[in-house]
Amino acid sequence: MSINSLILTAILLVVPLIVSYKQKLNIEKDIIYSVIRAIVQLLIVGYLLEYIFNIKNTIATLIIVLIMIVNAAFNTKKRGKGIDNIVLISFISLTVGTVITLGTLVLVHAIENTPKDMIPVGGMIVSNSMIAIGLAYMNLKSGFKENRIQVETKLSLGADIKLASKDIINKSIKLAIAPSIDSAKTLGIVSLPGMMTGLILGGTSPIIAVRFQIMVTFMILASTSLSTIIAIYMSYKNFYNDRLQIKDIE
């Protein structure tokens, strides 16, 4: 794709801008700001990655993946508001999920231990796990809020907090990873994912592109499930006080 062609694709933005103006949605500035910010961020990342890919430094690669994890952990803070040590919990969950998933991919030679493989794949793993964990926190909070009486009843009958919380925990995990499962169900029928489409547009055989997409599907399902489970089981106790009573939930 030439620079001129890329610039001309900005014509596509005219539609949402016109709709916003006509319907008085007042999101024109947000659209323009988000696009400019995306362009600047992508250019910076592009030049940075080109430099890192050229030096092929394992330590630099791991540092970048770690930065992704830290940033993702902080981004879950809003959805987990009210949960103690939320950033630390998210960091541990994301780190474990990412290390196990990336490590497995390298060990089975699905990807190489190089920056050009580790960073893009690591980014997909971390971002999808971050979204799943954020959903898990929201589901956990709403679950305790809506089922407070049921949980307290179970506690009064002698159940420990793990048993009393089991239904909420299970539902929170299921709802958090449901988008990843639904996405996997519709691959090739409803959608052709970005990675597969990008490879095909880049000249890769569709069969080879499909292999990579299947790998991506496996790793996303594995990492989101693992990270979500860890995050849920590390955070559900935060909804109880020292007297094993449910705290007031924001």
PDB file of C-alpha atoms in Angstrom:
ATOM      1  CA  MET A   1       0.000   0.000   0.000  1.00  0.00           C
ATOM      2  CA  SER A   2       1.384   3.379  -1.019  1.00  0.00           C
ATOM      3  CA  ILE A   3       1.422   6.432   1.261  1.00  0.00           C
ATOM      4  CA  ASN A   4      -1.015   8.190  -1.074  1.00  0.00           C
ATOM      5  CA  SER A   5      -3.449   5.286  -0.913  1.00  0.00           C
ATOM      6  CA  LEU A   6      -3.174   5.212   2.853  1.00  0.00           C
ATOM      7  CA  ILE A   7      -3.915   8.942   3.096  1.00  0.00           C
ATOM      8  CA  LEU A   8      -6.913   8.599   0.791  1.00  0.00           C
ATOM      9  CA  THR A   9      -8.415   5.912   3.040  1.00  0.00           C
ATOM     10  CA  ALA A  10      -9.061   8.735   5.502  1.00  0.00           C
ATOM     11  CA  ILE A  11     -12.089   9.482   3.313  1.00  0.00           C
ATOM     12  CA  LEU A  12     -13.811   6.679   5.224  1.00  0.00           C
ATOM     13  CA  LEU A  13     -13.856   8.941   8.288  1.00  0.00           C
ATOM     14  CA  VAL A  14     -16.186  11.371   6.513  1.00  0.00           C
ATOM     15  CA  VAL A  15     -19.155   9.077   7.143  1.00  0.00           C
ATOM     16  CA  PRO A  16     -18.977   8.945  10.972  1.00  0.00           C
ATOM     17  CA  LEU A  17     -18.133  12.653  11.089  1.00  0.00           C
ATOM     18  CA  ILE A  18     -21.194  13.565   9.006  1.00  0.00           C
ATOM     19  CA  VAL A  19     -23.426  11.270  11.072  1.00  0.00           C
ATOM     20  CA  SER A  20     -22.130  12.811  14.284  1.00  0.00           C
ATOM     21  CA  TYR A  21     -22.722  16.344  12.980  1.00  0.00           C
ATOM     22  CA  LYS A  22     -26.196  15.660  11.580  1.00  0.00           C
ATOM     23  CA  GLN A  23     -27.381  13.741  14.638  1.00  0.00           C
ATOM     24  CA  LYS A  24     -25.714  16.192  17.037  1.00  0.00           C
ATOM     25  CA  LEU A  25     -23.775  13.393  18.722  1.00  0.00           C
ATOM     26  CA  ASN A  26     -20.872  15.765  19.416  1.00  0.00           C
ATOM     27  CA  ILE A  27     -18.252  13.084  18.921  1.00  0.00           C
ATOM     28  CA  GLU A  28     -16.444  14.722  15.996  1.00  0.00           C
ATOM     29  CA  LYS A  29     -13.591  15.911  18.208  1.00  0.00           C
ATOM     30  CA  ASP A  30     -13.320  12.490  19.849  1.00  0.00           C
ATOM     31  CA  ILE A  31     -13.099  10.770  16.458  1.00  0.00           C
ATOM     32  CA  ILE A  32     -10.452  13.159  15.137  1.00  0.00           C
ATOM     33  CA  TYR A  33      -8.474  13.052  18.392  1.00  0.00           C
ATOM     34  CA  SER A  34      -8.572   9.249  18.566  1.00  0.00           C
ATOM     35  CA  VAL A  35      -7.423   8.925  14.950  1.00  0.00           C
ATOM     36  CA  ILE A  36      -4.548  11.387  15.386  1.00  0.00           C
ATOM     37  CA  ARG A  37      -3.517   9.696  18.612  1.00  0.00           C
ATOM     38  CA  ALA A  38      -3.666   6.259  16.982  1.00  0.00           C
ATOM     39  CA  ILE A  39      -1.509   7.442  14.080  1.00  0.00           C
ATOM     40  CA  VAL A  40       1.113   8.973  16.383  1.00  0.00           C
ATOM     41  CA  GLN A  41       1.185   5.945  18.688  1.00  0.00           C
ATOM     42  CA  LEU A  42       1.419   3.478  15.809  1.00  0.00           C
ATOM     43  CA  LEU A  43       4.218   5.430  14.139  1.00  0.00           C
ATOM     44  CA  ILE A  44       6.198   5.512  17.377  1.00  0.00           C
ATOM     45  CA  VAL A  45       5.618   1.809  17.973  1.00  0.00           C
ATOM     46  CA  GLY A  46       6.447   1.028  14.337  1.00  0.00           C
ATOM     47  CA  TYR A  47       9.836   2.748  14.443  1.00  0.00           C
ATOM     48  CA  LEU A  48      10.556   1.297  17.895  1.00  0.00           C
ATOM     49  CA  LEU A  49       9.732  -2.240  16.794  1.00  0.00           C
ATOM     50  CA  GLU A  50      11.795  -1.871  13.631  1.00  0.00           C
ATOM     51  CA  TYR A  51      14.784  -0.956  15.801  1.00  0.00           C
ATOM     52  CA  ILE A  52      14.171  -3.820  18.237  1.00  0.00           C
ATOM     53  CA  PHE A  53      13.634  -6.345  15.443  1.00  0.00           C
ATOM     54  CA  ASN A  54      16.989  -5.379  13.993  1.00  0.00           C
ATOM     55  CA  ILE A  55      18.972  -5.752  17.231  1.00  0.00           C
ATOM     56  CA  LYS A  56      17.285  -9.082  18.085  1.00  0.00           C
ATOM     57  CA  ASN A  57      17.883  -8.680  21.809  1.00  0.00           C
ATOM     58  CA  THR A  58      16.061 -11.178  24.040  1.00  0.00           C
ATOM     59  CA  ILE A  59      16.255  -8.950  27.117  1.00  0.00           C
ATOM     60  CA  ALA A  60      14.800  -5.988  25.213  1.00  0.00           C
ATOM     61  CA  THR A  61      12.006  -8.242  23.965  1.00  0.00           C
ATOM     62  CA  LEU A  62      11.145  -9.422  27.474  1.00  0.00           C
ATOM     63  CA  ILE A  63      11.204  -5.836  28.766  1.00  0.00           C
ATOM     64  CA  ILE A  64       8.687  -4.766  26.121  1.00  0.00           C
ATOM     65  CA  VAL A  65       6.391  -7.688  26.943  1.00  0.00           C
ATOM     66  CA  LEU A  66       6.711  -6.781  30.630  1.00  0.00           C
ATOM     67  CA  ILE A  67       5.788  -3.161  29.848  1.00  0.00           C
ATOM     68  CA  MET A  68       2.691  -4.442  28.023  1.00  0.00           C
ATOM     69  CA  ILE A  69       1.706  -6.495  31.058  1.00  0.00           C
ATOM     70  CA  VAL A  70       2.232  -3.615  33.508  1.00  0.00           C
ATOM     71  CA  ASN A  71       0.212  -1.233  31.345  1.00  0.00           C
ATOM     72  CA  ALA A  72      -2.574  -3.801  30.966  1.00  0.00           C
ATOM     73  CA  ALA A  73      -2.618  -4.400  34.727  1.00  0.00           C
ATOM     74  CA  PHE A  74      -3.122  -0.690  35.391  1.00  0.00           C
ATOM     75  CA  ASN A  75      -5.866  -0.561  32.746  1.00  0.00           C
ATOM     76  CA  THR A  76      -7.905  -3.117  34.702  1.00  0.00           C
ATOM     77  CA  LYS A  77      -7.894  -0.853  37.753  1.00  0.00           C
ATOM     78  CA  LYS A  78     -11.056   1.018  36.784  1.00  0.00           C
ATOM     79  CA  ARG A  79     -13.175  -2.085  36.282  1.00  0.00           C
ATOM     80  CA  GLY A  80     -11.835  -3.628  39.466  1.00  0.00           C
ATOM     81  CA  LYS A  81     -12.405  -0.519  41.552  1.00  0.00           C
ATOM     82  CA  GLY A  82     -12.980  -1.426  45.181  1.00  0.00           C
ATOM     83  CA  ILE A  83     -10.894  -4.602  45.069  1.00  0.00           C
ATOM     84  CA  ASP A  84      -7.747  -4.411  47.181  1.00  0.00           C
ATOM     85  CA  ASN A  85      -4.391  -4.804  45.402  1.00  0.00           C
ATOM     86  CA  ILE A  86      -6.202  -4.937  42.064  1.00  0.00           C
ATOM     87  CA  VAL A  87      -3.161  -3.926  40.011  1.00  0.00           C
ATOM     88  CA  LEU A  88      -0.956  -6.556  41.663  1.00  0.00           C
ATOM     89  CA  ILE A  89      -3.604  -9.250  41.166  1.00  0.00           C
ATOM     90  CA  SER A  90      -3.967  -8.315  37.510  1.00  0.00           C
ATOM     91  CA  PHE A  91      -0.201  -8.200  37.045  1.00  0.00           C
ATOM     92  CA  ILE A  92       0.279 -11.679  38.506  1.00  0.00           C
ATOM     93  CA  SER A  93      -2.621 -13.116  36.506  1.00  0.00           C
ATOM     94  CA  LEU A  94      -1.462 -11.569  33.237  1.00  0.00           C
ATOM     95  CA  THR A  95       2.158 -12.561  33.824  1.00  0.00           C
ATOM     96  CA  VAL A  96       1.344 -16.200  34.536  1.00  0.00           C
ATOM     97  CA  GLY A  97      -1.027 -16.458  31.577  1.00  0.00           C
ATOM     98  CA  THR A  98       1.413 -14.759  29.216  1.00  0.00           C
ATOM     99  CA  VAL A  99       4.514 -16.666  30.336  1.00  0.00           C
ATOM    100  CA  ILE A 100       2.820 -20.068  30.118  1.00  0.00           C
ATOM    101  CA  THR A 101       1.198 -19.359  26.759  1.00  0.00           C
ATOM    102  CA  LEU A 102       4.237 -17.739  25.122  1.00  0.00           C
ATOM    103  CA  GLY A 103       6.552 -20.337  26.633  1.00  0.00           C
ATOM    104  CA  THR A 104       4.470 -23.181  25.239  1.00  0.00           C
ATOM    105  CA  LEU A 105       4.359 -21.630  21.767  1.00  0.00           C
ATOM    106  CA  VAL A 106       8.151 -21.294  21.762  1.00  0.00           C
ATOM    107  CA  LEU A 107       8.731 -24.809  23.124  1.00  0.00           C
ATOM    108  CA  VAL A 108       6.560 -26.449  20.440  1.00  0.00           C
ATOM    109  CA  HIS A 109       8.209 -24.233  17.781  1.00  0.00           C
ATOM    110  CA  ALA A 110       4.921 -22.571  16.819  1.00  0.00           C
ATOM    111  CA  ILE A 111       6.809 -19.266  17.027  1.00  0.00           C
ATOM    112  CA  GLU A 112      10.487 -18.406  17.323  1.00  0.00           C
ATOM    113  CA  ASN A 113      12.151 -16.760  20.302  1.00  0.00           C
ATOM    114  CA  THR A 114      12.711 -13.571  18.337  1.00  0.00           C
ATOM    115  CA  PRO A 115      11.315 -10.030  18.758  1.00  0.00           C
ATOM    116  CA  LYS A 116       9.331 -10.196  15.505  1.00  0.00           C
ATOM    117  CA  ASP A 117       7.410 -13.206  16.836  1.00  0.00           C
ATOM    118  CA  MET A 118       7.359 -12.650  20.585  1.00  0.00           C
ATOM    119  CA  ILE A 119       6.217  -9.016  20.667  1.00  0.00           C
ATOM    120  CA  PRO A 120       3.198  -9.176  18.304  1.00  0.00           C
ATOM    121  CA  VAL A 121       2.028 -12.506  19.727  1.00  0.00           C
ATOM    122  CA  GLY A 122       2.649 -11.312  23.283  1.00  0.00           C
ATOM    123  CA  GLY A 123       0.616  -8.205  22.540  1.00  0.00           C
ATOM    124  CA  MET A 124      -2.362 -10.274  21.394  1.00  0.00           C
ATOM    125  CA  ILE A 125      -2.140 -12.486  24.457  1.00  0.00           C
ATOM    126  CA  VAL A 126      -1.896  -9.604  26.927  1.00  0.00           C
ATOM    127  CA  SER A 127      -4.622  -7.472  25.331  1.00  0.00           C
ATOM    128  CA  ASN A 128      -7.175 -10.277  25.138  1.00  0.00           C
ATOM    129  CA  SER A 129      -6.392 -11.407  28.685  1.00  0.00           C
ATOM    130  CA  MET A 130      -6.705  -7.822  29.931  1.00  0.00           C
ATOM    131  CA  ILE A 131     -10.198  -7.525  28.439  1.00  0.00           C
ATOM    132  CA  ALA A 132     -11.258 -10.862  29.924  1.00  0.00           C
ATOM    133  CA  ILE A 133      -9.945  -9.943  33.375  1.00  0.00           C
ATOM    134  CA  GLY A 134     -11.734  -6.597  33.257  1.00  0.00           C
ATOM    135  CA  LEU A 135     -14.995  -8.368  32.444  1.00  0.00           C
ATOM    136  CA  ALA A 136     -14.326 -10.857  35.227  1.00  0.00           C
ATOM    137  CA  TYR A 137     -13.991  -8.083  37.813  1.00  0.00           C
ATOM    138  CA  MET A 138     -17.224  -6.453  36.654  1.00  0.00           C
ATOM    139  CA  ASN A 139     -19.066  -9.780  36.746  1.00  0.00           C
ATOM    140  CA  LEU A 140     -17.665 -10.574  40.179  1.00  0.00           C
ATOM    141  CA  LYS A 141     -18.758  -7.228  41.609  1.00  0.00           C
ATOM    142  CA  SER A 142     -22.262  -7.431  40.141  1.00  0.00           C
ATOM    143  CA  GLY A 143     -22.542 -11.064  41.236  1.00  0.00           C
ATOM    144  CA  PHE A 144     -21.845 -10.285  44.899  1.00  0.00           C
ATOM    145  CA  LYS A 145     -24.064  -7.232  44.770  1.00  0.00           C
ATOM    146  CA  GLU A 146     -27.049  -9.050  43.259  1.00  0.00           C
ATOM    147  CA  ASN A 147     -26.654 -12.291  45.221  1.00  0.00           C
ATOM    148  CA  ARG A 148     -25.698 -10.898  48.600  1.00  0.00           C
ATOM    149  CA  ILE A 149     -28.624 -12.497  50.436  1.00  0.00           C
ATOM    150  CA  GLN A 150     -27.973 -15.935  48.933  1.00  0.00           C
ATOM    151  CA  VAL A 151     -24.295 -15.793  49.846  1.00  0.00           C
ATOM    152  CA  GLU A 152     -25.025 -14.660  53.406  1.00  0.00           C
ATOM    153  CA  THR A 153     -27.569 -17.453  53.753  1.00  0.00           C
ATOM    154  CA  LYS A 154     -24.991 -20.031  52.738  1.00  0.00           C
ATOM    155  CA  LEU A 155     -22.508 -18.556  55.218  1.00  0.00           C
ATOM    156  CA  SER A 156     -25.090 -18.692  57.997  1.00  0.00           C
ATOM    157  CA  LEU A 157     -25.629 -22.375  57.247  1.00  0.00           C
ATOM    158  CA  GLY A 158     -21.939 -23.102  57.774  1.00  0.00           C
ATOM    159  CA  ALA A 159     -20.461 -22.787  54.283  1.00  0.00           C
ATOM    160  CA  ASP A 160     -16.982 -21.262  53.997  1.00  0.00           C
ATOM    161  CA  ILE A 161     -16.488 -18.245  51.745  1.00  0.00           C
ATOM    162  CA  LYS A 162     -15.164 -20.347  48.848  1.00  0.00           C
ATOM    163  CA  LEU A 163     -18.238 -22.575  48.817  1.00  0.00           C
ATOM    164  CA  ALA A 164     -20.586 -19.639  49.354  1.00  0.00           C
ATOM    165  CA  SER A 165     -18.973 -17.789  46.436  1.00  0.00           C
ATOM    166  CA  LYS A 166     -18.689 -20.758  44.081  1.00  0.00           C
ATOM    167  CA  ASP A 167     -21.704 -19.936  41.879  1.00  0.00           C
ATOM    168  CA  ILE A 168     -20.605 -16.304  41.510  1.00  0.00           C
ATOM    169  CA  ILE A 169     -17.029 -17.334  40.761  1.00  0.00           C
ATOM    170  CA  ASN A 170     -18.062 -19.850  38.098  1.00  0.00           C
ATOM    171  CA  LYS A 171     -20.485 -17.448  36.434  1.00  0.00           C
ATOM    172  CA  SER A 172     -17.909 -14.654  36.439  1.00  0.00           C
ATOM    173  CA  ILE A 173     -15.336 -16.877  34.738  1.00  0.00           C
ATOM    174  CA  LYS A 174     -17.810 -18.107  32.126  1.00  0.00           C
ATOM    175  CA  LEU A 175     -19.008 -14.612  31.231  1.00  0.00           C
ATOM    176  CA  ALA A 176     -15.456 -13.268  31.052  1.00  0.00           C
ATOM    177  CA  ILE A 177     -14.212 -15.855  28.563  1.00  0.00           C
ATOM    178  CA  ALA A 178     -17.514 -16.079  26.632  1.00  0.00           C
ATOM    179  CA  PRO A 179     -16.439 -13.449  24.045  1.00  0.00           C
ATOM    180  CA  SER A 180     -13.307 -15.467  23.224  1.00  0.00           C
ATOM    181  CA  ILE A 181     -15.371 -18.647  22.889  1.00  0.00           C
ATOM    182  CA  ASP A 182     -18.013 -16.943  20.727  1.00  0.00           C
ATOM    183  CA  SER A 183     -15.293 -15.449  18.534  1.00  0.00           C
ATOM    184  CA  ALA A 184     -13.766 -18.893  18.005  1.00  0.00           C
ATOM    185  CA  LYS A 185     -17.178 -20.311  17.029  1.00  0.00           C
ATOM    186  CA  THR A 186     -17.649 -17.792  14.213  1.00  0.00           C
ATOM    187  CA  LEU A 187     -14.149 -17.873  12.691  1.00  0.00           C
ATOM    188  CA  GLY A 188     -14.272 -18.386   8.942  1.00  0.00           C
ATOM    189  CA  ILE A 189     -18.066 -18.141   8.857  1.00  0.00           C
ATOM    190  CA  VAL A 190     -18.893 -14.703  10.220  1.00  0.00           C
ATOM    191  CA  SER A 191     -15.440 -13.170  10.262  1.00  0.00           C
ATOM    192  CA  LEU A 192     -11.929 -13.455   8.892  1.00  0.00           C
ATOM    193  CA  PRO A 193      -9.720 -12.235  11.765  1.00  0.00           C
ATOM    194  CA  GLY A 194      -7.203  -9.455  11.380  1.00  0.00           C
ATOM    195  CA  MET A 195      -4.104 -11.642  11.561  1.00  0.00           C
ATOM    196  CA  MET A 196      -5.373 -14.051   8.903  1.00  0.00           C
ATOM    197  CA  THR A 197      -6.524 -11.214   6.658  1.00  0.00           C
ATOM    198  CA  GLY A 198      -3.204  -9.398   7.081  1.00  0.00           C
ATOM    199  CA  LEU A 199      -1.211 -12.479   6.119  1.00  0.00           C
ATOM    200  CA  ILE A 200      -3.362 -13.075   3.046  1.00  0.00           C
ATOM    201  CA  LEU A 201      -3.065  -9.424   1.965  1.00  0.00           C
ATOM    202  CA  GLY A 202       0.691  -9.756   2.466  1.00  0.00           C
ATOM    203  CA  GLY A 203       0.802 -12.596  -0.054  1.00  0.00           C
ATOM    204  CA  THR A 204       0.790 -15.589   2.296  1.00  0.00           C
ATOM    205  CA  SER A 205      -1.070 -18.699   1.199  1.00  0.00           C
ATOM    206  CA  PRO A 206      -4.586 -18.870   2.761  1.00  0.00           C
ATOM    207  CA  ILE A 207      -3.767 -22.341   4.096  1.00  0.00           C
ATOM    208  CA  ILE A 208      -0.681 -21.032   5.906  1.00  0.00           C
ATOM    209  CA  ALA A 209      -2.704 -18.056   7.178  1.00  0.00           C
ATOM    210  CA  VAL A 210      -5.325 -20.455   8.533  1.00  0.00           C
ATOM    211  CA  ARG A 211      -2.650 -22.377  10.457  1.00  0.00           C
ATOM    212  CA  PHE A 212      -1.482 -19.198  12.156  1.00  0.00           C
ATOM    213  CA  GLN A 213      -5.055 -18.183  12.939  1.00  0.00           C
ATOM    214  CA  ILE A 214      -5.771 -21.565  14.533  1.00  0.00           C
ATOM    215  CA  MET A 215      -2.663 -21.083  16.680  1.00  0.00           C
ATOM    216  CA  VAL A 216      -3.916 -17.620  17.680  1.00  0.00           C
ATOM    217  CA  THR A 217      -7.311 -19.078  18.596  1.00  0.00           C
ATOM    218  CA  PHE A 218      -5.684 -21.724  20.799  1.00  0.00           C
ATOM    219  CA  MET A 219      -3.445 -19.222  22.565  1.00  0.00           C
ATOM    220  CA  ILE A 220      -6.199 -16.653  23.195  1.00  0.00           C
ATOM    221  CA  LEU A 221      -8.571 -19.230  24.650  1.00  0.00           C
ATOM    222  CA  ALA A 222      -5.785 -20.619  26.842  1.00  0.00           C
ATOM    223  CA  SER A 223      -4.400 -17.300  28.067  1.00  0.00           C
ATOM    224  CA  THR A 224      -7.763 -15.632  28.730  1.00  0.00           C
ATOM    225  CA  SER A 225      -9.036 -18.682  30.622  1.00  0.00           C
ATOM    226  CA  LEU A 226      -5.895 -19.066  32.717  1.00  0.00           C
ATOM    227  CA  SER A 227      -5.501 -15.357  33.518  1.00  0.00           C
ATOM    228  CA  THR A 228      -9.191 -14.968  34.349  1.00  0.00           C
ATOM    229  CA  ILE A 229      -9.272 -17.964  36.685  1.00  0.00           C
ATOM    230  CA  ILE A 230      -6.195 -16.736  38.566  1.00  0.00           C
ATOM    231  CA  ALA A 231      -7.574 -13.190  38.831  1.00  0.00           C
ATOM    232  CA  ILE A 232     -10.967 -14.370  40.096  1.00  0.00           C
ATOM    233  CA  TYR A 233      -9.588 -16.702  42.749  1.00  0.00           C
ATOM    234  CA  MET A 234      -7.113 -14.070  43.944  1.00  0.00           C
ATOM    235  CA  SER A 235      -9.759 -11.342  44.198  1.00  0.00           C
ATOM    236  CA  TYR A 236     -13.027 -12.884  45.425  1.00  0.00           C
ATOM    237  CA  LYS A 237     -11.878 -12.874  49.076  1.00  0.00           C
ATOM    238  CA  ASN A 238     -11.681  -9.073  48.880  1.00  0.00           C
ATOM    239  CA  PHE A 239     -15.473  -8.955  48.992  1.00  0.00           C
ATOM    240  CA  TYR A 240     -15.461 -10.219  52.589  1.00  0.00           C
ATOM    241  CA  ASN A 241     -14.366  -8.435  55.748  1.00  0.00           C
ATOM    242  CA  ASP A 242     -12.514  -9.947  58.706  1.00  0.00           C
ATOM    243  CA  ARG A 243     -15.805 -11.197  60.148  1.00  0.00           C
ATOM    244  CA  LEU A 244     -16.554 -13.059  56.898  1.00  0.00           C
ATOM    245  CA  GLN A 245     -19.349 -10.648  56.005  1.00  0.00           C
ATOM    246  CA  ILE A 246     -19.827  -9.218  52.528  1.00  0.00           C
ATOM    247  CA  LYS A 247     -18.504  -5.691  52.258  1.00  0.00           C
ATOM    248  CA  ASP A 248     -20.518  -2.830  50.813  1.00  0.00           C
ATOM    249  CA  ILE A 249     -19.938  -2.971  47.072  1.00  0.00           C
ATOM    250  CA  GLU A 250     -19.552   0.186  45.020  1.00  0.00           C
TER     251      GLU A 250
END
